[in-house]
């Protein structure tokens, strides 16, 4: 079955990536715990831009709650495997996208910064979804992560991140209308540049 990411990503992650990421499953899982934590924090911090918009605020609260649930489940999985939560080594995908936003935003106005934050969140979710799918495909043959419970968990995460990508896109479209697709087109090229330069390591990004 072919995979369609929730956003039209312009560079596909190469097939060999998942094997490299699975080389250190304890590191991969630890890094992913931090990703889920940061996803919850990002949704909560975006709430400040949606006061006076109860529907969007509620959607962000649900996103934050779901990410926090993922964070707890990844921590529980670490505990089951007897692996520890390592220090946060940072998300280079997110850092690259934020740097691209900063470089482009010189002299631009505040509301455009919010559009970028929403689109960056959507792109991170979409790339996570693509890579979780690749991990799910590769993990079947893996000694520790090849069991049915773990594969079901990866599938659940992948499905949720696809929904989150579309949720951030809809938040952007509600606020910014047609400008959203114009800016998304620009962002899809930036994301392709950033993801191509990422070193492969035991992390989703
Ligand atoms: Fe998540
Ligand atoms: Fe997510």
PDB file of C-alpha atoms and ligand atoms in Angstrom:
ATOM      1  CA  UNK A   1       0.000   0.000   0.000  1.00  0.00           C
ATOM      2  CA  UNK A   2       1.423   3.394  -0.908  1.00  0.00           C
ATOM      3  CA  UNK A   3       1.490   6.124   1.685  1.00  0.00           C
ATOM      4  CA  UNK A   4       0.047   9.618   1.184  1.00  0.00           C
ATOM      5  CA  UNK A   5       1.226  12.198   3.750  1.00  0.00           C
ATOM      6  CA  UNK A   6      -1.457  14.641   4.987  1.00  0.00           C
ATOM      7  CA  UNK A   7       0.367  17.528   3.246  1.00  0.00           C
ATOM      8  CA  UNK A   8       2.014  17.267  -0.213  1.00  0.00           C
ATOM      9  CA  UNK A   9       5.613  17.026   1.046  1.00  0.00           C
ATOM     10  CA  UNK A  10       8.059  17.643  -1.810  1.00  0.00           C
ATOM     11  CA  UNK A  11      10.825  15.289  -0.710  1.00  0.00           C
ATOM     12  CA  UNK A  12      10.199  11.698   0.354  1.00  0.00           C
ATOM     13  CA  UNK A  13      12.372  10.296   3.147  1.00  0.00           C
ATOM     14  CA  UNK A  14      14.647   7.629   1.600  1.00  0.00           C
ATOM     15  CA  UNK A  15      13.770   4.010   2.374  1.00  0.00           C
ATOM     16  CA  UNK A  16      17.031   3.334   4.288  1.00  0.00           C
ATOM     17  CA  UNK A  17      16.263   6.032   6.865  1.00  0.00           C
ATOM     18  CA  UNK A  18      14.096   3.853   9.129  1.00  0.00           C
ATOM     19  CA  UNK A  19      16.822   1.212   9.558  1.00  0.00           C
ATOM     20  CA  UNK A  20      19.252   3.938  10.653  1.00  0.00           C
ATOM     21  CA  UNK A  21      16.729   5.371  13.129  1.00  0.00           C
ATOM     22  CA  UNK A  22      15.982   1.904  14.550  1.00  0.00           C
ATOM     23  CA  UNK A  23      19.681   1.204  15.190  1.00  0.00           C
ATOM     24  CA  UNK A  24      19.272   2.750  18.663  1.00  0.00           C
ATOM     25  CA  UNK A  25      15.644   2.086  19.669  1.00  0.00           C
ATOM     26  CA  UNK A  26      16.151   3.425  23.217  1.00  0.00           C
ATOM     27  CA  UNK A  27      17.477   6.695  21.799  1.00  0.00           C
ATOM     28  CA  UNK A  28      14.701   6.861  19.219  1.00  0.00           C
ATOM     29  CA  UNK A  29      11.992   6.416  21.834  1.00  0.00           C
ATOM     30  CA  UNK A  30      13.592   8.874  24.250  1.00  0.00           C
ATOM     31  CA  UNK A  31      13.869  11.505  21.522  1.00  0.00           C
ATOM     32  CA  UNK A  32      10.279  10.887  20.526  1.00  0.00           C
ATOM     33  CA  UNK A  33       9.102  11.463  24.108  1.00  0.00           C
ATOM     34  CA  UNK A  34      10.642  14.941  23.938  1.00  0.00           C
ATOM     35  CA  UNK A  35       8.960  15.528  20.548  1.00  0.00           C
ATOM     36  CA  UNK A  36       5.545  14.738  22.021  1.00  0.00           C
ATOM     37  CA  UNK A  37       6.243  16.982  25.036  1.00  0.00           C
ATOM     38  CA  UNK A  38       7.225  19.868  22.726  1.00  0.00           C
ATOM     39  CA  UNK A  39       4.161  19.288  20.544  1.00  0.00           C
ATOM     40  CA  UNK A  40       1.941  19.684  23.641  1.00  0.00           C
ATOM     41  CA  UNK A  41       3.800  22.849  24.674  1.00  0.00           C
ATOM     42  CA  UNK A  42       3.538  24.305  21.146  1.00  0.00           C
ATOM     43  CA  UNK A  43      -0.241  23.785  21.080  1.00  0.00           C
ATOM     44  CA  UNK A  44      -0.604  25.412  24.508  1.00  0.00           C
ATOM     45  CA  UNK A  45       1.544  28.389  23.572  1.00  0.00           C
ATOM     46  CA  UNK A  46      -0.478  28.955  20.372  1.00  0.00           C
ATOM     47  CA  UNK A  47      -3.621  29.317  22.518  1.00  0.00           C
ATOM     48  CA  UNK A  48      -2.535  32.878  23.373  1.00  0.00           C
ATOM     49  CA  UNK A  49      -3.090  33.882  19.742  1.00  0.00           C
ATOM     50  CA  UNK A  50      -6.672  32.527  19.736  1.00  0.00           C
ATOM     51  CA  UNK A  51      -8.340  34.317  22.644  1.00  0.00           C
ATOM     52  CA  UNK A  52     -11.740  35.498  21.419  1.00  0.00           C
ATOM     53  CA  UNK A  53     -11.998  32.476  19.105  1.00  0.00           C
ATOM     54  CA  UNK A  54     -13.535  29.698  21.236  1.00  0.00           C
ATOM     55  CA  UNK A  55     -13.664  27.065  18.447  1.00  0.00           C
ATOM     56  CA  UNK A  56      -9.961  27.385  17.639  1.00  0.00           C
ATOM     57  CA  UNK A  57      -9.025  27.574  21.333  1.00  0.00           C
ATOM     58  CA  UNK A  58     -10.897  24.327  21.972  1.00  0.00           C
ATOM     59  CA  UNK A  59      -9.184  22.639  19.016  1.00  0.00           C
ATOM     60  CA  UNK A  60      -5.767  23.677  20.379  1.00  0.00           C
ATOM     61  CA  UNK A  61      -6.700  22.421  23.853  1.00  0.00           C
ATOM     62  CA  UNK A  62      -7.623  19.045  22.306  1.00  0.00           C
ATOM     63  CA  UNK A  63      -4.355  18.955  20.354  1.00  0.00           C
ATOM     64  CA  UNK A  64      -2.350  19.719  23.517  1.00  0.00           C
ATOM     65  CA  UNK A  65      -4.254  17.035  25.441  1.00  0.00           C
ATOM     66  CA  UNK A  66      -3.637  14.427  22.734  1.00  0.00           C
ATOM     67  CA  UNK A  67       0.089  15.257  22.528  1.00  0.00           C
ATOM     68  CA  UNK A  68       0.386  15.074  26.306  1.00  0.00           C
ATOM     69  CA  UNK A  69      -1.299  11.653  26.131  1.00  0.00           C
ATOM     70  CA  UNK A  70       1.292  10.574  23.543  1.00  0.00           C
ATOM     71  CA  UNK A  71       4.058  11.884  25.806  1.00  0.00           C
ATOM     72  CA  UNK A  72       2.735   9.783  28.693  1.00  0.00           C
ATOM     73  CA  UNK A  73       2.405   6.672  26.485  1.00  0.00           C
ATOM     74  CA  UNK A  74       5.970   7.017  25.180  1.00  0.00           C
ATOM     75  CA  UNK A  75       7.233   7.430  28.761  1.00  0.00           C
ATOM     76  CA  UNK A  76       5.308   4.285  29.738  1.00  0.00           C
ATOM     77  CA  UNK A  77       6.862   2.403  26.801  1.00  0.00           C
ATOM     78  CA  UNK A  78      10.349   3.549  27.865  1.00  0.00           C
ATOM     79  CA  UNK A  79       9.632   2.226  31.354  1.00  0.00           C
ATOM     80  CA  UNK A  80       8.373  -1.118  30.015  1.00  0.00           C
ATOM     81  CA  UNK A  81      11.542  -1.582  27.977  1.00  0.00           C
ATOM     82  CA  UNK A  82      13.696  -0.516  30.948  1.00  0.00           C
ATOM     83  CA  UNK A  83      15.062   2.440  28.958  1.00  0.00           C
ATOM     84  CA  UNK A  84      15.621   5.902  30.360  1.00  0.00           C
ATOM     85  CA  UNK A  85      14.504   9.311  29.180  1.00  0.00           C
ATOM     86  CA  UNK A  86      17.721  10.922  27.957  1.00  0.00           C
ATOM     87  CA  UNK A  87      18.343  14.691  27.836  1.00  0.00           C
ATOM     88  CA  UNK A  88      16.557  16.467  24.975  1.00  0.00           C
ATOM     89  CA  UNK A  89      18.990  16.606  22.022  1.00  0.00           C
ATOM     90  CA  UNK A  90      16.744  19.051  20.129  1.00  0.00           C
ATOM     91  CA  UNK A  91      14.622  18.713  17.006  1.00  0.00           C
ATOM     92  CA  UNK A  92      16.746  19.788  14.031  1.00  0.00           C
ATOM     93  CA  UNK A  93      13.780  19.722  11.660  1.00  0.00           C
ATOM     94  CA  UNK A  94      11.893  22.247  13.821  1.00  0.00           C
ATOM     95  CA  UNK A  95      15.066  24.301  14.350  1.00  0.00           C
ATOM     96  CA  UNK A  96      15.682  24.445  10.592  1.00  0.00           C
ATOM     97  CA  UNK A  97      12.115  25.545   9.878  1.00  0.00           C
ATOM     98  CA  UNK A  98      12.221  28.226  12.583  1.00  0.00           C
ATOM     99  CA  UNK A  99      15.523  29.519  11.194  1.00  0.00           C
ATOM    100  CA  UNK A 100      13.961  29.743   7.714  1.00  0.00           C
ATOM    101  CA  UNK A 101      11.028  31.675   9.170  1.00  0.00           C
ATOM    102  CA  UNK A 102      13.330  34.082  11.023  1.00  0.00           C
ATOM    103  CA  UNK A 103      15.465  34.668   7.936  1.00  0.00           C
ATOM    104  CA  UNK A 104      12.403  35.421   5.800  1.00  0.00           C
ATOM    105  CA  UNK A 105      10.524  37.519   8.349  1.00  0.00           C
ATOM    106  CA  UNK A 106      12.905  40.477   8.592  1.00  0.00           C
ATOM    107  CA  UNK A 107      10.691  43.561   8.568  1.00  0.00           C
ATOM    108  CA  UNK A 108       7.393  41.667   8.214  1.00  0.00           C
ATOM    109  CA  UNK A 109       4.406  42.054  10.529  1.00  0.00           C
ATOM    110  CA  UNK A 110       3.222  40.033  13.526  1.00  0.00           C
ATOM    111  CA  UNK A 111       0.192  38.277  12.037  1.00  0.00           C
ATOM    112  CA  UNK A 112       2.429  36.725   9.385  1.00  0.00           C
ATOM    113  CA  UNK A 113       4.570  35.250  12.154  1.00  0.00           C
ATOM    114  CA  UNK A 114       1.450  33.459  13.451  1.00  0.00           C
ATOM    115  CA  UNK A 115       0.721  32.048   9.983  1.00  0.00           C
ATOM    116  CA  UNK A 116       4.290  30.721   9.861  1.00  0.00           C
ATOM    117  CA  UNK A 117       3.977  29.145  13.332  1.00  0.00           C
ATOM    118  CA  UNK A 118       0.806  27.322  12.289  1.00  0.00           C
ATOM    119  CA  UNK A 119       2.298  26.138   8.985  1.00  0.00           C
ATOM    120  CA  UNK A 120       5.537  25.019  10.659  1.00  0.00           C
ATOM    121  CA  UNK A 121       3.460  23.012  13.146  1.00  0.00           C
ATOM    122  CA  UNK A 122       1.489  21.468  10.260  1.00  0.00           C
ATOM    123  CA  UNK A 123       4.698  20.537   8.402  1.00  0.00           C
ATOM    124  CA  UNK A 124       6.344  18.999  11.472  1.00  0.00           C
ATOM    125  CA  UNK A 125       3.224  16.886  12.028  1.00  0.00           C
ATOM    126  CA  UNK A 126       3.121  15.839   8.361  1.00  0.00           C
ATOM    127  CA  UNK A 127       6.808  14.850   8.314  1.00  0.00           C
ATOM    128  CA  UNK A 128       6.354  12.984  11.616  1.00  0.00           C
ATOM    129  CA  UNK A 129       3.435  11.115  10.099  1.00  0.00           C
ATOM    130  CA  UNK A 130       5.490  10.113   7.030  1.00  0.00           C
ATOM    131  CA  UNK A 131       8.409   8.908   9.146  1.00  0.00           C
ATOM    132  CA  UNK A 132       6.236   7.074  11.680  1.00  0.00           C
ATOM    133  CA  UNK A 133       4.783   5.196   8.714  1.00  0.00           C
ATOM    134  CA  UNK A 134       8.312   4.242   7.559  1.00  0.00           C
ATOM    135  CA  UNK A 135       9.198   3.143  11.107  1.00  0.00           C
ATOM    136  CA  UNK A 136       6.031   1.066  11.295  1.00  0.00           C
ATOM    137  CA  UNK A 137       6.963  -0.644   8.009  1.00  0.00           C
ATOM    138  CA  UNK A 138      10.545  -1.348   9.160  1.00  0.00           C
ATOM    139  CA  UNK A 139       9.807  -2.202  12.810  1.00  0.00           C
ATOM    140  CA  UNK A 140       8.104  -5.524  11.989  1.00  0.00           C
ATOM    141  CA  UNK A 141      11.522  -7.138  11.561  1.00  0.00           C
ATOM    142  CA  UNK A 142      13.001  -5.455  14.636  1.00  0.00           C
ATOM    143  CA  UNK A 143      13.884  -7.509  17.733  1.00  0.00           C
ATOM    144  CA  UNK A 144      12.480  -5.145  20.377  1.00  0.00           C
ATOM    145  CA  UNK A 145       9.960  -3.049  18.472  1.00  0.00           C
ATOM    146  CA  UNK A 146       8.555  -5.742  16.187  1.00  0.00           C
ATOM    147  CA  UNK A 147       5.687  -6.849  18.444  1.00  0.00           C
ATOM    148  CA  UNK A 148       2.027  -6.253  17.626  1.00  0.00           C
ATOM    149  CA  UNK A 149       1.433  -3.879  20.542  1.00  0.00           C
ATOM    150  CA  UNK A 150       4.273  -1.621  19.497  1.00  0.00           C
ATOM    151  CA  UNK A 151       3.275  -1.638  15.822  1.00  0.00           C
ATOM    152  CA  UNK A 152      -0.281  -0.703  16.805  1.00  0.00           C
ATOM    153  CA  UNK A 153       1.094   2.180  18.874  1.00  0.00           C
ATOM    154  CA  UNK A 154       3.155   3.470  15.910  1.00  0.00           C
ATOM    155  CA  UNK A 155       0.051   3.266  13.721  1.00  0.00           C
ATOM    156  CA  UNK A 156      -1.971   5.209  16.304  1.00  0.00           C
ATOM    157  CA  UNK A 157       0.681   7.947  16.470  1.00  0.00           C
ATOM    158  CA  UNK A 158       0.926   8.119  12.674  1.00  0.00           C
ATOM    159  CA  UNK A 159      -2.847   8.486  12.336  1.00  0.00           C
ATOM    160  CA  UNK A 160      -3.001  11.184  15.035  1.00  0.00           C
ATOM    161  CA  UNK A 161      -0.136  13.212  13.559  1.00  0.00           C
ATOM    162  CA  UNK A 162      -1.920  13.200  10.179  1.00  0.00           C
ATOM    163  CA  UNK A 163      -4.998  14.646  11.902  1.00  0.00           C
ATOM    164  CA  UNK A 164      -2.857  17.247  13.680  1.00  0.00           C
ATOM    165  CA  UNK A 165      -1.270  18.411  10.407  1.00  0.00           C
ATOM    166  CA  UNK A 166      -4.744  19.025   8.961  1.00  0.00           C
ATOM    167  CA  UNK A 167      -5.923  20.683  12.192  1.00  0.00           C
ATOM    168  CA  UNK A 168      -3.082  23.233  12.080  1.00  0.00           C
ATOM    169  CA  UNK A 169      -3.782  23.866   8.412  1.00  0.00           C
ATOM    170  CA  UNK A 170      -7.464  24.488   9.162  1.00  0.00           C
ATOM    171  CA  UNK A 171      -6.558  26.867  12.026  1.00  0.00           C
ATOM    172  CA  UNK A 172      -4.399  28.795   9.545  1.00  0.00           C
ATOM    173  CA  UNK A 173      -7.088  28.844   6.841  1.00  0.00           C
ATOM    174  CA  UNK A 174      -9.756  30.041   9.306  1.00  0.00           C
ATOM    175  CA  UNK A 175      -7.566  32.974  10.309  1.00  0.00           C
ATOM    176  CA  UNK A 176      -5.668  33.811   7.131  1.00  0.00           C
ATOM    177  CA  UNK A 177      -7.871  32.518   4.297  1.00  0.00           C
ATOM    178  CA  UNK A 178      -6.329  32.244   0.815  1.00  0.00           C
ATOM    179  CA  UNK A 179      -2.935  33.566   2.012  1.00  0.00           C
ATOM    180  CA  UNK A 180      -2.491  30.201   3.761  1.00  0.00           C
ATOM    181  CA  UNK A 181      -2.102  28.165   0.555  1.00  0.00           C
ATOM    182  CA  UNK A 182       0.227  30.769  -0.970  1.00  0.00           C
ATOM    183  CA  UNK A 183       2.482  30.655   2.073  1.00  0.00           C
ATOM    184  CA  UNK A 184       2.209  26.852   2.339  1.00  0.00           C
ATOM    185  CA  UNK A 185       3.563  26.589  -1.217  1.00  0.00           C
ATOM    186  CA  UNK A 186       6.612  28.616  -0.120  1.00  0.00           C
ATOM    187  CA  UNK A 187       6.959  26.516   3.029  1.00  0.00           C
ATOM    188  CA  UNK A 188       6.834  23.182   1.208  1.00  0.00           C
ATOM    189  CA  UNK A 189      10.022  24.172  -0.635  1.00  0.00           C
ATOM    190  CA  UNK A 190      11.716  25.321   2.591  1.00  0.00           C
ATOM    191  CA  UNK A 191      10.742  22.078   4.357  1.00  0.00           C
ATOM    192  CA  UNK A 192      12.197  20.048   1.480  1.00  0.00           C
ATOM    193  CA  UNK A 193      15.477  21.977   1.817  1.00  0.00           C
ATOM    194  CA  UNK A 194      15.593  21.488   5.589  1.00  0.00           C
ATOM    195  CA  UNK A 195      14.718  17.785   5.589  1.00  0.00           C
ATOM    196  CA  UNK A 196      17.266  16.989   2.874  1.00  0.00           C
ATOM    197  CA  UNK A 197      20.070  18.333   5.073  1.00  0.00           C
ATOM    198  CA  UNK A 198      19.067  16.470   8.252  1.00  0.00           C
ATOM    199  CA  UNK A 199      21.631  13.893   9.380  1.00  0.00           C
ATOM    200  CA  UNK A 200      20.132  10.449   9.995  1.00  0.00           C
ATOM    201  CA  UNK A 201      20.079   9.557  13.672  1.00  0.00           C
ATOM    202  CA  UNK A 202      17.953   7.679  16.212  1.00  0.00           C
ATOM    203  CA  UNK A 203      15.131  10.218  16.033  1.00  0.00           C
ATOM    204  CA  UNK A 204      12.008  10.811  13.956  1.00  0.00           C
ATOM    205  CA  UNK A 205      13.638  14.050  12.705  1.00  0.00           C
TER     206      UNK A 205
HETATM  207 FE1  LIG B   1       1.847  13.245  18.982  1.00  0.00          FE
HETATM  208 FE1  LIG B   2       1.003  15.681  16.709  1.00  0.00          FE
END
